[in-house]
Short mmCIF file of C-alpha atoms in Angstrom, two decimals:
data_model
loop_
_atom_site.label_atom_id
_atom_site.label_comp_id
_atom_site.label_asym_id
_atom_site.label_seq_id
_atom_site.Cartn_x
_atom_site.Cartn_y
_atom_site.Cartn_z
CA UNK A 1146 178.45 -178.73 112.33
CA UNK A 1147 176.06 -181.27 111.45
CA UNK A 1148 172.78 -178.94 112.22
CA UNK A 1149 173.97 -175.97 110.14
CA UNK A 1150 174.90 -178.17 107.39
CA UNK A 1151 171.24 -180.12 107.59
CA UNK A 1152 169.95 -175.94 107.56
CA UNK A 1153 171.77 -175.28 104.63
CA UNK A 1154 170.96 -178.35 102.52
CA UNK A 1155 166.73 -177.84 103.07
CA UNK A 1156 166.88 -174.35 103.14
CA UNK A 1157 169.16 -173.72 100.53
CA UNK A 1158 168.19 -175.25 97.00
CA UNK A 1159 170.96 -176.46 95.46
CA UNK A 1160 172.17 -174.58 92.49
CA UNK A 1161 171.90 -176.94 89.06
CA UNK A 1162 169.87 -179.23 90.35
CA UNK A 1163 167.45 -179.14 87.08
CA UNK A 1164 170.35 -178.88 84.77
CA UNK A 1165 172.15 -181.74 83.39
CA UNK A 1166 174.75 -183.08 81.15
CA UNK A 1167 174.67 -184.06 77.42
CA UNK A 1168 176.86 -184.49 74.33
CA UNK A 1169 174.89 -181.10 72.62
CA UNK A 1170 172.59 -178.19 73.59
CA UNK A 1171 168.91 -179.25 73.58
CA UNK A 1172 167.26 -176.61 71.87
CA UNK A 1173 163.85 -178.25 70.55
CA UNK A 1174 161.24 -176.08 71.89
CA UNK A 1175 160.22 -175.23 68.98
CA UNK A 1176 158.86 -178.20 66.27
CA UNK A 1177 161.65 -179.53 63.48
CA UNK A 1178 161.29 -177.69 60.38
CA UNK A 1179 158.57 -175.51 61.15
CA UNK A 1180 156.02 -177.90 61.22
CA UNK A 1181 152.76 -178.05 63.02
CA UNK A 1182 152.76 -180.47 66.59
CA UNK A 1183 149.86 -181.62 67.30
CA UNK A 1184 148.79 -181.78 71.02
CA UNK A 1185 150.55 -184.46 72.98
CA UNK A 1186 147.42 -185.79 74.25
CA UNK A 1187 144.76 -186.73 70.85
CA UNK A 1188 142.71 -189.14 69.69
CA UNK A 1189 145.20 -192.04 69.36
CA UNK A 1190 142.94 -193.94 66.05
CA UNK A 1191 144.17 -190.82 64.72
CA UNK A 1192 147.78 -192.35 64.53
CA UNK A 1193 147.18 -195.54 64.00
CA UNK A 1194 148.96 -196.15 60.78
CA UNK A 1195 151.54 -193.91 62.05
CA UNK A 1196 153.69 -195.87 64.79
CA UNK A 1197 156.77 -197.20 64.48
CA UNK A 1198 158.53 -199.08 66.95
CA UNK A 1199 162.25 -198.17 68.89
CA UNK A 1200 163.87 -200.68 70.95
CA UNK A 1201 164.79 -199.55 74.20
CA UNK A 1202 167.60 -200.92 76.87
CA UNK A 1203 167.39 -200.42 80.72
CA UNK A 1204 169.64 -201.13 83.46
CA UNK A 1205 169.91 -200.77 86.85
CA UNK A 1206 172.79 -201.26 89.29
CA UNK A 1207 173.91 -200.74 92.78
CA UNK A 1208 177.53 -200.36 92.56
CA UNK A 1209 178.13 -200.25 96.41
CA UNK A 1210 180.42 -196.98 96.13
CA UNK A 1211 182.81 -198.60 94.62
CA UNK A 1212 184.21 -196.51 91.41
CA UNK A 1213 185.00 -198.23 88.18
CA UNK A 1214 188.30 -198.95 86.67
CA UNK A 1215 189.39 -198.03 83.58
CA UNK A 1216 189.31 -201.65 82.34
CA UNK A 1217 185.82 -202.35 83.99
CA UNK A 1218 184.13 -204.12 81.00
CA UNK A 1219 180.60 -202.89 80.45
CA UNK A 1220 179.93 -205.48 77.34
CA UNK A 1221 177.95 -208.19 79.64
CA UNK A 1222 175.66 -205.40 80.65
CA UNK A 1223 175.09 -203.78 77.31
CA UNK A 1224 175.28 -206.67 75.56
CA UNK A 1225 176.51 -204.35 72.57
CA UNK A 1226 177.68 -207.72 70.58
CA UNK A 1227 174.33 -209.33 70.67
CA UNK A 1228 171.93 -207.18 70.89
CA UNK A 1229 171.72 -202.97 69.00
CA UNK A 1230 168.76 -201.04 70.53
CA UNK A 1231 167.72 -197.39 69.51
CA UNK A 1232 168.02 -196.06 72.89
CA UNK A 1233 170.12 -196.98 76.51
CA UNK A 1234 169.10 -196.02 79.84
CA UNK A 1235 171.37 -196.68 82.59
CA UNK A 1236 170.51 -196.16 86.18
CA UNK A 1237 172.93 -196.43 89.01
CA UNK A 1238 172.80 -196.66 92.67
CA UNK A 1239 175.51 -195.63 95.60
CA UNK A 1240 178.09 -194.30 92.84
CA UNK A 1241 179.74 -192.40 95.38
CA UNK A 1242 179.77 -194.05 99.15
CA UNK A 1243 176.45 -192.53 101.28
CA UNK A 1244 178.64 -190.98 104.06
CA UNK A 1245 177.70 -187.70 105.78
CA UNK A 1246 180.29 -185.47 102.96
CA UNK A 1247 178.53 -186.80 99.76
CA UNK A 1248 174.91 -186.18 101.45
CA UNK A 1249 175.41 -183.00 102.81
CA UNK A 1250 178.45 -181.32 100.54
CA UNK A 1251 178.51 -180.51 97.55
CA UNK A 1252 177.78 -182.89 94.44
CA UNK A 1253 181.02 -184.34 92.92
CA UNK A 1254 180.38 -185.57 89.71
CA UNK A 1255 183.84 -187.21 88.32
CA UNK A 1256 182.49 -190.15 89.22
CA UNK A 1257 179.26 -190.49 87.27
CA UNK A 1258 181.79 -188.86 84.54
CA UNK A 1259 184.03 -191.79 84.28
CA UNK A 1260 180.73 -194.23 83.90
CA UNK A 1261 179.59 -192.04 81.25
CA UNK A 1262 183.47 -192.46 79.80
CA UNK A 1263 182.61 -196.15 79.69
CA UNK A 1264 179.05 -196.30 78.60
CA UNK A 1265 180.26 -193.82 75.18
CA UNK A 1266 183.10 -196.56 74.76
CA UNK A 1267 181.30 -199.67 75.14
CA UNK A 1268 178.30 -198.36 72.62
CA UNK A 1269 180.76 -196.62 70.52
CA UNK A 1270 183.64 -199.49 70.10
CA UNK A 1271 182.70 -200.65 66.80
CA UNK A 1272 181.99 -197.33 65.49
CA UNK A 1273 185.08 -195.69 66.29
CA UNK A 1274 187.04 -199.17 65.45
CA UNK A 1275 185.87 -198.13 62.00
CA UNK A 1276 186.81 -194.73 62.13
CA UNK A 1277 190.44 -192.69 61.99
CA UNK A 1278 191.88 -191.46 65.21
CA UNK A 1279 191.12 -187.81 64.20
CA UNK A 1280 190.01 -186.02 67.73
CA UNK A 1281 188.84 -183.46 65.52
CA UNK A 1282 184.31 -184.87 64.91
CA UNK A 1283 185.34 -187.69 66.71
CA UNK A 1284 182.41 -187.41 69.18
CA UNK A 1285 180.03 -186.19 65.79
CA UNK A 1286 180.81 -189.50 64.01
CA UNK A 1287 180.04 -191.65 67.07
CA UNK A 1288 176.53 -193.96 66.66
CA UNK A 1289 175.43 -192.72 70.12
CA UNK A 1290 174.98 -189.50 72.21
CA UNK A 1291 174.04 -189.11 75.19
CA UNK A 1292 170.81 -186.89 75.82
CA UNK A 1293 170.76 -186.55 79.37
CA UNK A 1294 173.10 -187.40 82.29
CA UNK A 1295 172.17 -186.46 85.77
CA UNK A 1296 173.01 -187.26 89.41
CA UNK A 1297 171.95 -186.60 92.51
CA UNK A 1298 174.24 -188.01 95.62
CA UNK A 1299 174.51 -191.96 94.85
CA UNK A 1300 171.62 -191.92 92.45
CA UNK A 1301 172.66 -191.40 88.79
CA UNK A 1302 170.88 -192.05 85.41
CA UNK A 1303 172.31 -192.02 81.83
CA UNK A 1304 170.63 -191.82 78.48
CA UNK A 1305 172.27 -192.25 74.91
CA UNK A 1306 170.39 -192.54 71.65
CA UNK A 1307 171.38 -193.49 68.10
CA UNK A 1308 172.76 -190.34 66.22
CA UNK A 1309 169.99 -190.33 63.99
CA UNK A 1310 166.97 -190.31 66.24
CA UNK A 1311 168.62 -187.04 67.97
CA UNK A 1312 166.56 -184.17 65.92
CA UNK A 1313 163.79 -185.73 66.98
CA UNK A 1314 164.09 -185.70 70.93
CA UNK A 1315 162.13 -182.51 72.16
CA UNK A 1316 161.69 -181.02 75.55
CA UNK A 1317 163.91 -183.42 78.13
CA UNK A 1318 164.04 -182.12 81.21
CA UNK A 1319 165.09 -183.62 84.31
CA UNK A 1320 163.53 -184.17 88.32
CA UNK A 1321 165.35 -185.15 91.35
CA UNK A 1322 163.68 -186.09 94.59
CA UNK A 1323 164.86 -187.05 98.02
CA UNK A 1324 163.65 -188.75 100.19
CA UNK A 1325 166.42 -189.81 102.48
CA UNK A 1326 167.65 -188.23 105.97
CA UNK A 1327 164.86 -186.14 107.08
CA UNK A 1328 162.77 -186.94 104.27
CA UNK A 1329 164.30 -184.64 102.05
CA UNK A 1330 168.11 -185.89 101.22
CA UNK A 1331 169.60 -187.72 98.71
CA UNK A 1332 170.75 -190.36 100.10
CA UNK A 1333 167.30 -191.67 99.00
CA UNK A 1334 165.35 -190.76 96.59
CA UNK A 1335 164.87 -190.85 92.84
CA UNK A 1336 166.35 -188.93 89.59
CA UNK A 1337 163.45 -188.99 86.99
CA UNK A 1338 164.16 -188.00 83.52
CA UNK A 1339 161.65 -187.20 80.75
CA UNK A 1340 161.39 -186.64 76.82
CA UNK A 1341 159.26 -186.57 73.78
CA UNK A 1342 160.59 -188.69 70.60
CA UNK A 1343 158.29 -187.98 67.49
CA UNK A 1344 154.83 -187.70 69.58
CA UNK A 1345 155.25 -189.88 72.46
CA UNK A 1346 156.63 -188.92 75.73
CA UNK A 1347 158.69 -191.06 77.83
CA UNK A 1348 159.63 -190.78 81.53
CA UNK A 1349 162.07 -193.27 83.23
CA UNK A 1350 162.50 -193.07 87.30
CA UNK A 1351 165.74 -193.96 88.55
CA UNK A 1352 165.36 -194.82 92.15
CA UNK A 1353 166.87 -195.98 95.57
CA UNK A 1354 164.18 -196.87 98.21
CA UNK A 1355 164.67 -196.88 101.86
CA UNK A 1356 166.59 -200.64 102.63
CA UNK A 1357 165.32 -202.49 105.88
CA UNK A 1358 164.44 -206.56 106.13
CA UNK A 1359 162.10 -206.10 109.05
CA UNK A 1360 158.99 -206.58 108.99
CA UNK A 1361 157.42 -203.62 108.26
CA UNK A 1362 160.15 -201.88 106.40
CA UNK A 1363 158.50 -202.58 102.94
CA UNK A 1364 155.47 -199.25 103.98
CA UNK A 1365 158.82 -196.85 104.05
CA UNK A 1366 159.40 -198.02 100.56
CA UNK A 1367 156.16 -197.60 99.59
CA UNK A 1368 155.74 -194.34 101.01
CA UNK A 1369 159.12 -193.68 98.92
CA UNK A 1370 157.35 -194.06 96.48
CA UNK A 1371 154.45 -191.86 96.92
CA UNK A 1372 156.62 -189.31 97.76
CA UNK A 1373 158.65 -189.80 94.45
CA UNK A 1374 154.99 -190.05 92.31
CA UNK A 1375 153.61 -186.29 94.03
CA UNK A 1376 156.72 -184.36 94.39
CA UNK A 1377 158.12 -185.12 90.93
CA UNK A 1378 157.11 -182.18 88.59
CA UNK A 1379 158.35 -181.14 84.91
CA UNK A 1380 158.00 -177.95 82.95
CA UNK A 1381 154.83 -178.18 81.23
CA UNK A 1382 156.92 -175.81 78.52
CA UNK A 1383 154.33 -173.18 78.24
CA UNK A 1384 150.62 -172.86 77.26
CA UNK A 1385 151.09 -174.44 73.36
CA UNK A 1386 152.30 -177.30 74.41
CA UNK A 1387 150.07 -179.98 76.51
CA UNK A 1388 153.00 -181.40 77.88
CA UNK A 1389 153.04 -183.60 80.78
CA UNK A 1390 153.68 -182.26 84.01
CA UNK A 1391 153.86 -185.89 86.09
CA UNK A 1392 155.12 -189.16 85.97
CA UNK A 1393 151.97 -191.17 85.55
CA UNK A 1394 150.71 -188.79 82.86
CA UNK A 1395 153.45 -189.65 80.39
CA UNK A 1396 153.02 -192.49 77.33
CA UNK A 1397 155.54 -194.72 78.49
CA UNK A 1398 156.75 -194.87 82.16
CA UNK A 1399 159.61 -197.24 83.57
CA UNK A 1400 160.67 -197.52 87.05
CA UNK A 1401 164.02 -198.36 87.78
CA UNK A 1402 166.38 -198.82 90.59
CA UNK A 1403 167.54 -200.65 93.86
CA UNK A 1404 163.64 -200.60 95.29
CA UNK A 1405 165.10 -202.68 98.40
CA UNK A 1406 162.02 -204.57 98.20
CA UNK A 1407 162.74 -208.08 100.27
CA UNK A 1408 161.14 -211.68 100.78
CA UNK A 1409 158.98 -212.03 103.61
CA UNK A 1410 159.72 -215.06 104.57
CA UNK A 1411 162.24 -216.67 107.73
CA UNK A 1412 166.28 -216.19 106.64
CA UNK A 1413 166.45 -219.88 106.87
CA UNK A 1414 163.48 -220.31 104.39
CA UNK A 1415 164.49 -218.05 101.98
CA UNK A 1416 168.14 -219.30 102.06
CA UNK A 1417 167.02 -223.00 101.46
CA UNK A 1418 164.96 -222.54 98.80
CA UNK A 1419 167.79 -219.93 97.92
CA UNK A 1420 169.94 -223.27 97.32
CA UNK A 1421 167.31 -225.32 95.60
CA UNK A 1422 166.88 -222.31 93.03
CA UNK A 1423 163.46 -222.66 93.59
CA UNK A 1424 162.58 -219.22 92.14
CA UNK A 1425 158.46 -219.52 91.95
CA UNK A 1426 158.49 -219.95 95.91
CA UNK A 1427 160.38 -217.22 96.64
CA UNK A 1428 158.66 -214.96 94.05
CA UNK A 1429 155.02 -216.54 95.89
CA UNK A 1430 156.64 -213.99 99.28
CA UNK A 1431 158.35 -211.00 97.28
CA UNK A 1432 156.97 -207.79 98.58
CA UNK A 1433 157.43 -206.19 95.32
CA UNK A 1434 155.37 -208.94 93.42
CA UNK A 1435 152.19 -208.69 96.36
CA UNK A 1436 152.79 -204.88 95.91
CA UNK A 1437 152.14 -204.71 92.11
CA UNK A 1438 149.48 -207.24 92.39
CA UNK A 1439 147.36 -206.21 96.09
CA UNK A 1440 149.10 -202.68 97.07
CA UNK A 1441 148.30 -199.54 96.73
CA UNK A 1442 150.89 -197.15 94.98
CA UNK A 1443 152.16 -200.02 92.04
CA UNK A 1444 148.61 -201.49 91.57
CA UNK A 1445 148.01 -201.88 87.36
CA UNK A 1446 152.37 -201.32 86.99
CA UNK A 1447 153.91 -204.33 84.93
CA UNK A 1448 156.98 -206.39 85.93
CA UNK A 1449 158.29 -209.33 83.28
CA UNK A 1450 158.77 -212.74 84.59
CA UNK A 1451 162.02 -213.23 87.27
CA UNK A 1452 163.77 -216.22 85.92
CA UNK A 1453 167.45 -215.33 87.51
CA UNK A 1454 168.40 -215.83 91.14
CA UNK A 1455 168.10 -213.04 93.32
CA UNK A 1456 170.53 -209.67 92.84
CA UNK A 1457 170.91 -209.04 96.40
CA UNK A 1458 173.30 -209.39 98.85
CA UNK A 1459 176.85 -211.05 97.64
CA UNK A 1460 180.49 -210.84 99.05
CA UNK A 1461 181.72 -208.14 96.42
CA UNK A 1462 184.13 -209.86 93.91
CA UNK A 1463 182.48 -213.00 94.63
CA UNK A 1464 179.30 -215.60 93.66
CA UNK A 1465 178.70 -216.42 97.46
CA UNK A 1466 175.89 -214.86 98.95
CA UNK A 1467 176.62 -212.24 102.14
CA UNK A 1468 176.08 -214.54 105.87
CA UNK A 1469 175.86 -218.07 104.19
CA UNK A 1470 178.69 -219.04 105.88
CA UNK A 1471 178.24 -217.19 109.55
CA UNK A 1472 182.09 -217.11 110.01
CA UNK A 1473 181.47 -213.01 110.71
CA UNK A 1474 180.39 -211.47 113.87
CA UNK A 1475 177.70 -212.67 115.72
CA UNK A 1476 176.00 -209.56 115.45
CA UNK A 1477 176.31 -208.75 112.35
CA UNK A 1478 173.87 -208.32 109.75
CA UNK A 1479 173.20 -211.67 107.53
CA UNK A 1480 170.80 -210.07 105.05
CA UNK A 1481 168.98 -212.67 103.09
CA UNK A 1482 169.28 -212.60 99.36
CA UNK A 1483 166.29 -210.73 97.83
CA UNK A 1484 165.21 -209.08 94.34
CA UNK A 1485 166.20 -205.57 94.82
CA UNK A 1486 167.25 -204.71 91.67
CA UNK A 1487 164.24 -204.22 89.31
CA UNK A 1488 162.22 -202.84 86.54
CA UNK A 1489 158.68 -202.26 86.62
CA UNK A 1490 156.46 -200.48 83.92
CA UNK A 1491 153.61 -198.83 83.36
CA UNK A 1492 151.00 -198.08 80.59
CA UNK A 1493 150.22 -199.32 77.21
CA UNK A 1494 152.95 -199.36 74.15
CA UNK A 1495 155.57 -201.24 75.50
CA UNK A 1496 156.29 -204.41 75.32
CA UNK A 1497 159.56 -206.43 77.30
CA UNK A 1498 161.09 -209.18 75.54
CA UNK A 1499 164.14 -209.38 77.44
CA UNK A 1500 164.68 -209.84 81.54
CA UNK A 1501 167.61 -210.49 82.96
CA UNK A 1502 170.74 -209.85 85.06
CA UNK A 1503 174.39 -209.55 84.61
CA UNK A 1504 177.10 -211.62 86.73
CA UNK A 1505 179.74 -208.22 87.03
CA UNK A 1506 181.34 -208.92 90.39
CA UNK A 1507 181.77 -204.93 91.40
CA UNK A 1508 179.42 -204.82 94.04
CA UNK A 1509 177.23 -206.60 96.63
CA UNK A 1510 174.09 -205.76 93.76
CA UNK A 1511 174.41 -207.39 90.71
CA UNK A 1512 172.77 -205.63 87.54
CA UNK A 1513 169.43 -206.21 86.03
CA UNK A 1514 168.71 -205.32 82.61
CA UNK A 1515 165.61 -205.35 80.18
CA UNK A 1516 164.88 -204.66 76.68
CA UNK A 1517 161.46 -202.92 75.02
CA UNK A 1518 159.92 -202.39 72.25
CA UNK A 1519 158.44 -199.01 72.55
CA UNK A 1520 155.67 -197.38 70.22
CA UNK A 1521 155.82 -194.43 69.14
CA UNK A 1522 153.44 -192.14 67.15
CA UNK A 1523 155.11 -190.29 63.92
CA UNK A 1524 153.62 -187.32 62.36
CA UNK A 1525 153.10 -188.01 58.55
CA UNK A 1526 154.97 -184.82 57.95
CA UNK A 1527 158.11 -185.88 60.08
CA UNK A 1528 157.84 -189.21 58.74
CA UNK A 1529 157.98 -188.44 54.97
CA UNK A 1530 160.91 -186.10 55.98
CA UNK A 1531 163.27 -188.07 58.44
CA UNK A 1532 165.62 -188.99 55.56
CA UNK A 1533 166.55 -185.30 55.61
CA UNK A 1534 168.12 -186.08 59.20
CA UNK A 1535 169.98 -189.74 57.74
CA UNK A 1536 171.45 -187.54 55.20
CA UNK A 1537 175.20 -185.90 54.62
CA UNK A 1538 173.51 -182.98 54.49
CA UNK A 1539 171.96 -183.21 58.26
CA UNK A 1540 176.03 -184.29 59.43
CA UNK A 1541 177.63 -180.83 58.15
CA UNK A 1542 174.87 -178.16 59.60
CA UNK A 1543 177.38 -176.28 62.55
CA UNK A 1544 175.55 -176.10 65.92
CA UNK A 1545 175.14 -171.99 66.13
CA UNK A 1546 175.62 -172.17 70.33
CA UNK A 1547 180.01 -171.77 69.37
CA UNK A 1548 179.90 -174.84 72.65
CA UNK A 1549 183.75 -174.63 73.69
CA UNK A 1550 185.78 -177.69 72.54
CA UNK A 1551 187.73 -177.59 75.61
CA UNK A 1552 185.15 -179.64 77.24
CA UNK A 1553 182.94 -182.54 75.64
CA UNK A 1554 179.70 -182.09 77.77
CA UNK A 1555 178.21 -178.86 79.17
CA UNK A 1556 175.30 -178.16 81.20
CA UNK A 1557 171.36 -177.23 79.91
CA UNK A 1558 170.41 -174.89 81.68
CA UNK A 1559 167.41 -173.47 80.02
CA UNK A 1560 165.91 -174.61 76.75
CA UNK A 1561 166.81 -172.38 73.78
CA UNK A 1562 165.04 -172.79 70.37
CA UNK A 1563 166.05 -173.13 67.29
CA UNK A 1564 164.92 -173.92 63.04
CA UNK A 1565 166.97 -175.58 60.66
#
């Protein structure tokens, strides 16, 4: 069974896998209001007076298989009371357990729905607070939508913008890579997802990188990752449009994900200085850090400074880390604690101001999470217009696609174009 499965899987290229979900139909091939675009790639002094800045959340968690409850409170992550960003990307790891029927069957998405159920609540609980319990434009009045949704086995990623910045998201599009069992299945691998706000494109990289505390095991994650950076392609959208076709050719670039990378350092070390919280001397033996800085395939990326103790590995429901008190089998697995989770970047334009991790209990990961401020070049034209899009008038133009109410997302298939 297992051979003609494998067969199948490689041979056979799985239907959907560049569509993905979202609250409306993305039909922006063609520019807003019939204006001119200039090429994405120009003369940037060209723009200079014409940038304006976006926040921008990120996340990352390995969530161990273990699906959410209804009550799961996603507040401490999103820190919706403290902090209001223009745009929220969450990536996930292992949202569905990496057994043999998830890799090889076919993909089951009711999971990554009900995490999408609780991202729209959490950004959305004021907002609807506010509002009447009319079903009927409920999801229209909400503050954010999400833009894309897409998963591939365990590896998931979410995006949701304000309401307002929506007309002017153009050409997302969606790439998923594995690089797992046989070098080609997702139980590894990376969902990258791309978009152009105003003049500036943006491509985040959700990934989960080969695990493995030997020494050694940090070249398969680095080979991950070359794998990730040359297979990875997007539509280039046709010959009037210079858009970018890779990941390292887009404006802003953020890597996400569980990237497994470990301490190399003895588990006695690391677990002493573990206890003494003595974060510098770790960080002095974290493969990820000696990657960015001496390697090969992260040379020139950008990581903000680790002040939080390491995400990686804890008894689930609990703040004790996995072996630290050898009561288990002898031969099991003690796994020192490490930086897994993590969020690199790459490029000029954005700048992190926030670094940091969440204490949700779920899983044996807990979350990391960072905030940017993004630039992002404007078009004079779009600018002097972009009240059109804040006004009543914007909220009552009907979508002309006649998408079924019966269900709230639906899949893109295919760009369509449109003109108000």
């Amino acid at each position: 069974m297992w051979p003609t499965l494998v067969v199948n899987k490689i041979l056979k290229k799985r239907l959907g896998s560049t569509n993905f979900i979202a609250d409306y139909h993305h039909a922006y091939d063609q520019p807003l209001l019939s204006i001119h675009e200039e090429p994405l790639h120009h003369n940037p002094n060209n723009n200079i007076n014409n940038n304006t800045k976006y926040k921008v959340f990120v996340s990352t968690w390995n969530v161990g298989g273990v699906a959410p409850e209804d009550d799961l409170n996603m507040e401490d992550l999103l820190e919706t009371c403290n902090n209001s960003c223009d745009i929220y990307v969450l990536g996930f790891q292992e949202i569905v357990p990496l057994k043999a029927s998830n890799v090889l069957g076919s993909e089951n998405n009711q999971v990554s729905t009900k995490w999408n159920s609780l991202i729209r609540e959490a950004l959305n609980k004021k907002k609807e607070n506010d509002d009447d319990d009319d079903d009927e434009g409920k999801k229209g009045s909400q503050e954010f939508q999400c833009i894309i949704s897409k998963q591939m086995v365990g590896v998931f990623i979410s995006v949701w913008t304000r309401k307002d910045l929506r007309p002017f998201i153009q050409h997302p599009s969606v790439s998923c890579i594995g690089c797992g069992i046989m070098g080609c299945l997702g139980n590894k691998g990376s969902v990258s997802v791309r978009f152009r706000l105003h003049e500036t494109s943006f491509c985040f990289v959700c990934s989960h990188l080969a695990s493995g505390g030997r020494e050694g095991d940090e070249k398969h994650r680095n080979s991950n990752v070359a794998e990730i950076f040359s297979r990875t392609s997007f539509p280039s959208k046709g010959p009037l449009l210079d858009l970018p076709r890779k990941i390292l050719d887009h404006d802003h670039v953020v890597l996400l994900g569980d990237l497994n990378y470990r301490i190399s350092l003895p588990e006695e070390s690391t677990r002493l200085l573990v206890e003494k919280e003595d974060w510098n001397s770790l960080l002095q033996n974290d493969q990820l850090i000696m990657e960015l800085e001496n390697g090969n395939m992260l040379r020139g990326w950008h990581e903000g400074l680790i002040k939080f103790a390491p995400t990686y590995k804890y008894f689930p429901n609990s703040d004790m880390y996995y072996g630290c008190c050898y009561h288990g089998k002898k031969a099991e697995k003690k796994r020192s604690p490490a930086w897994c989770d993590r969020i690199v970047w790459y490029g000029n334009g954005l700048k992190q101001v926030v670094y940091n991790r969440s204490e949700s209990k779920l899983s044996d990961h807990r979350p990391v999470k960072a905030i940017f401020i993004a630039q992002v070049r404007v078009s004079p034209e779009l600018r002097n217009l972009q009240t059109l899009f804040l006004s009543e008038r914007f909220e009552h133009l009907k979508t002309p696609f006649g998408v079924s109410t019966a269900n709230d997302d639906f899949i893109c298939k295919k760009q369509l174009s449109f003109r108000l």
